[in-house]
mmCIF file with all atom_site columns, C-alpha atoms in Angstrom:
data_model
loop_
_atom_site.group_PDB
_atom_site.id
_atom_site.type_symbol
_atom_site.label_atom_id
_atom_site.label_alt_id
_atom_site.label_comp_id
_atom_site.label_asym_id
_atom_site.label_entity_id
_atom_site.label_seq_id
_atom_site.pdbx_PDB_ins_code
_atom_site.Cartn_x
_atom_site.Cartn_y
_atom_site.Cartn_z
_atom_site.occupancy
_atom_site.B_iso_or_equiv
_atom_site.pdbx_formal_charge
_atom_site.auth_seq_id
_atom_site.auth_comp_id
_atom_site.auth_asym_id
_atom_site.auth_atom_id
_atom_site.pdbx_PDB_model_num
ATOM 1   C CA . GLN W 1 1   ? -119.078 -164.492 -30.240 1.00 0.00 ? 1   GLN W CA 1
ATOM 2   C CA . VAL W 1 2   ? -115.764 -163.502 -28.656 1.00 0.00 ? 2   VAL W CA 1
ATOM 3   C CA . GLN W 1 3   ? -112.654 -163.909 -30.790 1.00 0.00 ? 3   GLN W CA 1
ATOM 4   C CA . LEU W 1 4   ? -109.646 -165.163 -28.825 1.00 0.00 ? 4   LEU W CA 1
ATOM 5   C CA . VAL W 1 5   ? -105.991 -165.216 -29.832 1.00 0.00 ? 5   VAL W CA 1
ATOM 6   C CA . GLU W 1 6   ? -103.360 -166.927 -27.679 1.00 0.00 ? 6   GLU W CA 1
ATOM 7   C CA . SER W 1 7   ? -99.638  -166.272 -27.834 1.00 0.00 ? 7   SER W CA 1
ATOM 8   C CA . GLY W 1 8   ? -96.442  -166.859 -25.895 1.00 0.00 ? 8   GLY W CA 1
ATOM 9   C CA . GLY W 1 9   ? -96.111  -170.629 -25.971 1.00 0.00 ? 9   GLY W CA 1
ATOM 10  C CA . ASP W 1 10  ? -92.551  -171.929 -26.025 1.00 0.00 ? 10  ASP W CA 1
ATOM 11  C CA . SER W 1 11  ? -90.194  -174.712 -25.017 1.00 0.00 ? 11  SER W CA 1
ATOM 12  C CA . VAL W 1 12  ? -88.619  -174.348 -21.573 1.00 0.00 ? 12  VAL W CA 1
ATOM 13  C CA . GLN W 1 13  ? -86.694  -176.480 -19.131 1.00 0.00 ? 13  GLN W CA 1
ATOM 14  C CA . ALA W 1 14  ? -88.226  -177.877 -15.965 1.00 0.00 ? 14  ALA W CA 1
ATOM 15  C CA . GLY W 1 15  ? -88.212  -175.309 -13.189 1.00 0.00 ? 15  GLY W CA 1
ATOM 16  C CA . GLY W 1 16  ? -88.473  -172.457 -15.643 1.00 0.00 ? 16  GLY W CA 1
ATOM 17  C CA . SER W 1 17  ? -91.188  -169.862 -16.173 1.00 0.00 ? 17  SER W CA 1
ATOM 18  C CA . LEU W 1 18  ? -93.362  -168.765 -19.052 1.00 0.00 ? 18  LEU W CA 1
ATOM 19  C CA . ARG W 1 19  ? -96.190  -166.306 -19.559 1.00 0.00 ? 19  ARG W CA 1
ATOM 20  C CA . ILE W 1 20  ? -98.865  -166.910 -22.162 1.00 0.00 ? 20  ILE W CA 1
ATOM 21  C CA . SER W 1 21  ? -101.444 -164.382 -23.280 1.00 0.00 ? 21  SER W CA 1
ATOM 22  C CA . CYS W 1 22  ? -104.993 -164.398 -24.604 1.00 0.00 ? 22  CYS W CA 1
ATOM 23  C CA . ALA W 1 23  ? -106.329 -161.321 -26.368 1.00 0.00 ? 23  ALA W CA 1
ATOM 24  C CA . ALA W 1 24  ? -110.117 -161.092 -26.534 1.00 0.00 ? 24  ALA W CA 1
ATOM 25  C CA . SER W 1 25  ? -112.046 -159.155 -29.179 1.00 0.00 ? 25  SER W CA 1
ATOM 26  C CA . GLU W 1 26  ? -114.249 -157.697 -26.475 1.00 0.00 ? 26  GLU W CA 1
ATOM 27  C CA . TYR W 1 27  ? -114.894 -157.509 -22.779 1.00 0.00 ? 27  TYR W CA 1
ATOM 28  C CA . SER W 1 28  ? -118.475 -156.703 -21.769 1.00 0.00 ? 28  SER W CA 1
ATOM 29  C CA . ALA W 1 29  ? -119.104 -154.048 -19.127 1.00 0.00 ? 29  ALA W CA 1
ATOM 30  C CA . SER W 1 30  ? -120.312 -156.694 -16.700 1.00 0.00 ? 30  SER W CA 1
ATOM 31  C CA . GLY W 1 31  ? -117.307 -158.880 -17.362 1.00 0.00 ? 31  GLY W CA 1
ATOM 32  C CA . ILE W 1 32  ? -116.952 -162.361 -18.764 1.00 0.00 ? 32  ILE W CA 1
ATOM 33  C CA . CYS W 1 33  ? -115.486 -165.621 -17.553 1.00 0.00 ? 33  CYS W CA 1
ATOM 34  C CA . MET W 1 34  ? -112.170 -166.368 -19.227 1.00 0.00 ? 34  MET W CA 1
ATOM 35  C CA . GLY W 1 35  ? -110.475 -169.685 -18.692 1.00 0.00 ? 35  GLY W CA 1
ATOM 36  C CA . TRP W 1 36  ? -107.252 -171.428 -19.552 1.00 0.00 ? 36  TRP W CA 1
ATOM 37  C CA . PHE W 1 37  ? -107.452 -175.083 -20.491 1.00 0.00 ? 37  PHE W CA 1
ATOM 38  C CA . ARG W 1 38  ? -104.779 -177.511 -21.596 1.00 0.00 ? 38  ARG W CA 1
ATOM 39  C CA . GLN W 1 39  ? -104.696 -180.738 -23.522 1.00 0.00 ? 39  GLN W CA 1
ATOM 40  C CA . ALA W 1 40  ? -101.777 -183.149 -23.625 1.00 0.00 ? 40  ALA W CA 1
ATOM 41  C CA . PRO W 1 41  ? -101.499 -185.793 -26.373 1.00 0.00 ? 41  PRO W CA 1
ATOM 42  C CA . GLY W 1 42  ? -103.922 -188.631 -25.726 1.00 0.00 ? 42  GLY W CA 1
ATOM 43  C CA . LYS W 1 43  ? -105.633 -186.845 -22.846 1.00 0.00 ? 43  LYS W CA 1
ATOM 44  C CA . GLY W 1 44  ? -108.794 -184.853 -22.383 1.00 0.00 ? 44  GLY W CA 1
ATOM 45  C CA . ARG W 1 45  ? -108.975 -181.094 -22.100 1.00 0.00 ? 45  ARG W CA 1
ATOM 46  C CA . GLU W 1 46  ? -108.613 -179.945 -18.497 1.00 0.00 ? 46  GLU W CA 1
ATOM 47  C CA . GLY W 1 47  ? -109.276 -176.634 -16.815 1.00 0.00 ? 47  GLY W CA 1
ATOM 48  C CA . VAL W 1 48  ? -106.173 -174.910 -15.476 1.00 0.00 ? 48  VAL W CA 1
ATOM 49  C CA . ALA W 1 49  ? -107.353 -171.502 -14.280 1.00 0.00 ? 49  ALA W CA 1
ATOM 50  C CA . ALA W 1 50  ? -110.148 -169.008 -14.826 1.00 0.00 ? 50  ALA W CA 1
ATOM 51  C CA . ILE W 1 51  ? -110.999 -165.429 -13.963 1.00 0.00 ? 51  ILE W CA 1
ATOM 52  C CA . ASN W 1 52  ? -114.190 -163.440 -13.681 1.00 0.00 ? 52  ASN W CA 1
ATOM 53  C CA . THR W 1 53  ? -113.048 -160.330 -15.536 1.00 0.00 ? 53  THR W CA 1
ATOM 54  C CA . GLY W 1 54  ? -115.642 -158.154 -13.815 1.00 0.00 ? 54  GLY W CA 1
ATOM 55  C CA . SER W 1 55  ? -114.744 -159.018 -10.206 1.00 0.00 ? 55  SER W CA 1
ATOM 56  C CA . GLY W 1 56  ? -111.209 -160.328 -10.714 1.00 0.00 ? 56  GLY W CA 1
ATOM 57  C CA . TYR W 1 57  ? -112.065 -163.507 -8.811  1.00 0.00 ? 57  TYR W CA 1
ATOM 58  C CA . THR W 1 58  ? -109.833 -166.387 -9.831  1.00 0.00 ? 58  THR W CA 1
ATOM 59  C CA . PHE W 1 59  ? -110.010 -170.179 -9.893  1.00 0.00 ? 59  PHE W CA 1
ATOM 60  C CA . TYR W 1 60  ? -107.190 -172.730 -10.081 1.00 0.00 ? 60  TYR W CA 1
ATOM 61  C CA . ALA W 1 61  ? -106.807 -176.442 -10.570 1.00 0.00 ? 61  ALA W CA 1
ATOM 62  C CA . GLY W 1 62  ? -105.102 -178.152 -7.664  1.00 0.00 ? 62  GLY W CA 1
ATOM 63  C CA . SER W 1 63  ? -102.230 -179.282 -9.881  1.00 0.00 ? 63  SER W CA 1
ATOM 64  C CA . VAL W 1 64  ? -101.174 -175.701 -10.641 1.00 0.00 ? 64  VAL W CA 1
ATOM 65  C CA . LYS W 1 65  ? -102.205 -173.797 -7.533  1.00 0.00 ? 65  LYS W CA 1
ATOM 66  C CA . GLY W 1 66  ? -99.241  -171.887 -6.137  1.00 0.00 ? 66  GLY W CA 1
ATOM 67  C CA . ARG W 1 67  ? -97.319  -172.185 -9.417  1.00 0.00 ? 67  ARG W CA 1
ATOM 68  C CA . PHE W 1 68  ? -99.610  -170.550 -11.968 1.00 0.00 ? 68  PHE W CA 1
ATOM 69  C CA . THR W 1 69  ? -101.259 -167.124 -11.773 1.00 0.00 ? 69  THR W CA 1
ATOM 70  C CA . ILE W 1 70  ? -104.055 -165.860 -13.996 1.00 0.00 ? 70  ILE W CA 1
ATOM 71  C CA . SER W 1 71  ? -104.354 -162.106 -14.400 1.00 0.00 ? 71  SER W CA 1
ATOM 72  C CA . GLN W 1 72  ? -105.872 -159.543 -16.726 1.00 0.00 ? 72  GLN W CA 1
ATOM 73  C CA . ASP W 1 73  ? -105.186 -156.235 -18.396 1.00 0.00 ? 73  ASP W CA 1
ATOM 74  C CA . THR W 1 74  ? -108.669 -154.825 -18.818 1.00 0.00 ? 74  THR W CA 1
ATOM 75  C CA . PRO W 1 75  ? -107.840 -151.921 -21.209 1.00 0.00 ? 75  PRO W CA 1
ATOM 76  C CA . LYS W 1 76  ? -106.146 -154.444 -23.492 1.00 0.00 ? 76  LYS W CA 1
ATOM 77  C CA . SER W 1 77  ? -108.903 -157.078 -23.059 1.00 0.00 ? 77  SER W CA 1
ATOM 78  C CA . THR W 1 78  ? -106.117 -159.540 -22.413 1.00 0.00 ? 78  THR W CA 1
ATOM 79  C CA . VAL W 1 79  ? -105.765 -162.362 -19.913 1.00 0.00 ? 79  VAL W CA 1
ATOM 80  C CA . TYR W 1 80  ? -102.400 -163.810 -18.937 1.00 0.00 ? 80  TYR W CA 1
ATOM 81  C CA . LEU W 1 81  ? -101.270 -167.081 -17.428 1.00 0.00 ? 81  LEU W CA 1
ATOM 82  C CA . GLN W 1 82  ? -97.967  -166.783 -15.595 1.00 0.00 ? 82  GLN W CA 1
ATOM 83  C CA . MET W 1 83  ? -96.498  -170.256 -15.163 1.00 0.00 ? 83  MET W CA 1
ATOM 84  C CA . ASN W 1 84  ? -93.650  -170.793 -12.701 1.00 0.00 ? 84  ASN W CA 1
ATOM 85  C CA . SER W 1 85  ? -91.818  -173.900 -11.521 1.00 0.00 ? 85  SER W CA 1
ATOM 86  C CA . LEU W 1 86  ? -92.856  -175.656 -14.695 1.00 0.00 ? 86  LEU W CA 1
ATOM 87  C CA . LYS W 1 87  ? -92.813  -179.451 -14.792 1.00 0.00 ? 87  LYS W CA 1
ATOM 88  C CA . PRO W 1 88  ? -92.655  -181.860 -17.739 1.00 0.00 ? 88  PRO W CA 1
ATOM 89  C CA . GLU W 1 89  ? -96.260  -182.849 -16.969 1.00 0.00 ? 89  GLU W CA 1
ATOM 90  C CA . ASP W 1 90  ? -97.310  -179.258 -17.749 1.00 0.00 ? 90  ASP W CA 1
ATOM 91  C CA . THR W 1 91  ? -96.477  -179.955 -21.399 1.00 0.00 ? 91  THR W CA 1
ATOM 92  C CA . ALA W 1 92  ? -99.642  -179.447 -23.442 1.00 0.00 ? 92  ALA W CA 1
ATOM 93  C CA . MET W 1 93  ? -101.480 -177.276 -25.907 1.00 0.00 ? 93  MET W CA 1
ATOM 94  C CA . TYR W 1 94  ? -102.937 -174.401 -23.886 1.00 0.00 ? 94  TYR W CA 1
ATOM 95  C CA . TYR W 1 95  ? -106.266 -172.924 -24.943 1.00 0.00 ? 95  TYR W CA 1
ATOM 96  C CA . CYS W 1 96  ? -108.059 -169.777 -23.905 1.00 0.00 ? 96  CYS W CA 1
ATOM 97  C CA . ALA W 1 97  ? -111.858 -169.892 -23.655 1.00 0.00 ? 97  ALA W CA 1
ATOM 98  C CA . ALA W 1 98  ? -114.630 -167.430 -22.844 1.00 0.00 ? 98  ALA W CA 1
ATOM 99  C CA . ARG W 1 99  ? -118.247 -167.403 -21.802 1.00 0.00 ? 99  ARG W CA 1
ATOM 100 C CA . GLY W 1 100 ? -120.702 -165.178 -19.961 1.00 0.00 ? 100 GLY W CA 1
ATOM 101 C CA . PRO W 1 101 ? -120.117 -164.560 -16.243 1.00 0.00 ? 101 PRO W CA 1
ATOM 102 C CA . PRO W 1 102 ? -119.785 -165.866 -13.628 1.00 0.00 ? 102 PRO W CA 1
ATOM 103 C CA . CYS W 1 103 ? -117.251 -168.676 -13.882 1.00 0.00 ? 103 CYS W CA 1
ATOM 104 C CA . GLY W 1 104 ? -118.790 -170.471 -10.914 1.00 0.00 ? 104 GLY W CA 1
ATOM 105 C CA . GLY W 1 105 ? -118.579 -174.145 -10.175 1.00 0.00 ? 105 GLY W CA 1
ATOM 106 C CA . THR W 1 106 ? -118.296 -175.129 -13.838 1.00 0.00 ? 106 THR W CA 1
ATOM 107 C CA . TRP W 1 107 ? -115.226 -173.013 -14.544 1.00 0.00 ? 107 TRP W CA 1
ATOM 108 C CA . ASP W 1 108 ? -113.142 -176.056 -15.385 1.00 0.00 ? 108 ASP W CA 1
ATOM 109 C CA . LEU W 1 109 ? -115.625 -177.801 -17.686 1.00 0.00 ? 109 LEU W CA 1
ATOM 110 C CA . PRO W 1 110 ? -114.827 -177.137 -21.362 1.00 0.00 ? 110 PRO W CA 1
ATOM 111 C CA . GLN W 1 111 ? -118.360 -177.957 -22.540 1.00 0.00 ? 111 GLN W CA 1
ATOM 112 C CA . TYR W 1 112 ? -119.610 -174.785 -20.827 1.00 0.00 ? 112 TYR W CA 1
ATOM 113 C CA . PHE W 1 113 ? -117.379 -172.506 -22.916 1.00 0.00 ? 113 PHE W CA 1
ATOM 114 C CA . PRO W 1 114 ? -118.633 -171.630 -26.419 1.00 0.00 ? 114 PRO W CA 1
ATOM 115 C CA . ASP W 1 115 ? -115.683 -169.493 -27.544 1.00 0.00 ? 115 ASP W CA 1
ATOM 116 C CA . TRP W 1 116 ? -112.154 -170.835 -27.988 1.00 0.00 ? 116 TRP W CA 1
ATOM 117 C CA . GLY W 1 117 ? -108.791 -169.714 -29.270 1.00 0.00 ? 117 GLY W CA 1
ATOM 118 C CA . GLN W 1 118 ? -106.536 -171.735 -31.546 1.00 0.00 ? 118 GLN W CA 1
ATOM 119 C CA . GLY W 1 119 ? -104.130 -172.750 -28.768 1.00 0.00 ? 119 GLY W CA 1
ATOM 120 C CA . THR W 1 120 ? -100.476 -172.182 -27.993 1.00 0.00 ? 120 THR W CA 1
ATOM 121 C CA . GLN W 1 121 ? -97.986  -174.994 -27.353 1.00 0.00 ? 121 GLN W CA 1
ATOM 122 C CA . VAL W 1 122 ? -96.063  -175.214 -24.086 1.00 0.00 ? 122 VAL W CA 1
ATOM 123 C CA . THR W 1 123 ? -93.329  -177.839 -23.891 1.00 0.00 ? 123 THR W CA 1
ATOM 124 C CA . VAL W 1 124 ? -91.362  -178.467 -20.688 1.00 0.00 ? 124 VAL W CA 1
ATOM 125 C CA . SER W 1 125 ? -88.264  -180.639 -20.914 1.00 0.00 ? 125 SER W CA 1
ATOM 126 C CA . ALA W 1 126 ? -86.744  -182.498 -17.983 1.00 0.00 ? 126 ALA W CA 1
#
């Protein structure tokens, strides 16, 4: 089981930027799939972005493509989500999740991820 700890959530104004982090207890030599999900009050958990840590291949939801960037620092076993041009509808609890590689076509389905962090809150005001 991979332990995940998110950090960096904050309150920002619309149009602003924020970077959140997810530190993993381990990265395997072959890599893992690490994803960012978010959940707004009264809504289901949705996939935002994911990365195959072995290949560096990334995946994005259409709603964030061009605004958000997922990246990794392999020596630190940490994945980042850089969020630019934030909108009020980006307000949510953001969760980091991990599973074995590859991310593939199910990268945005939370039921395929067994390991989760505790979440970090991102609030965007108009």
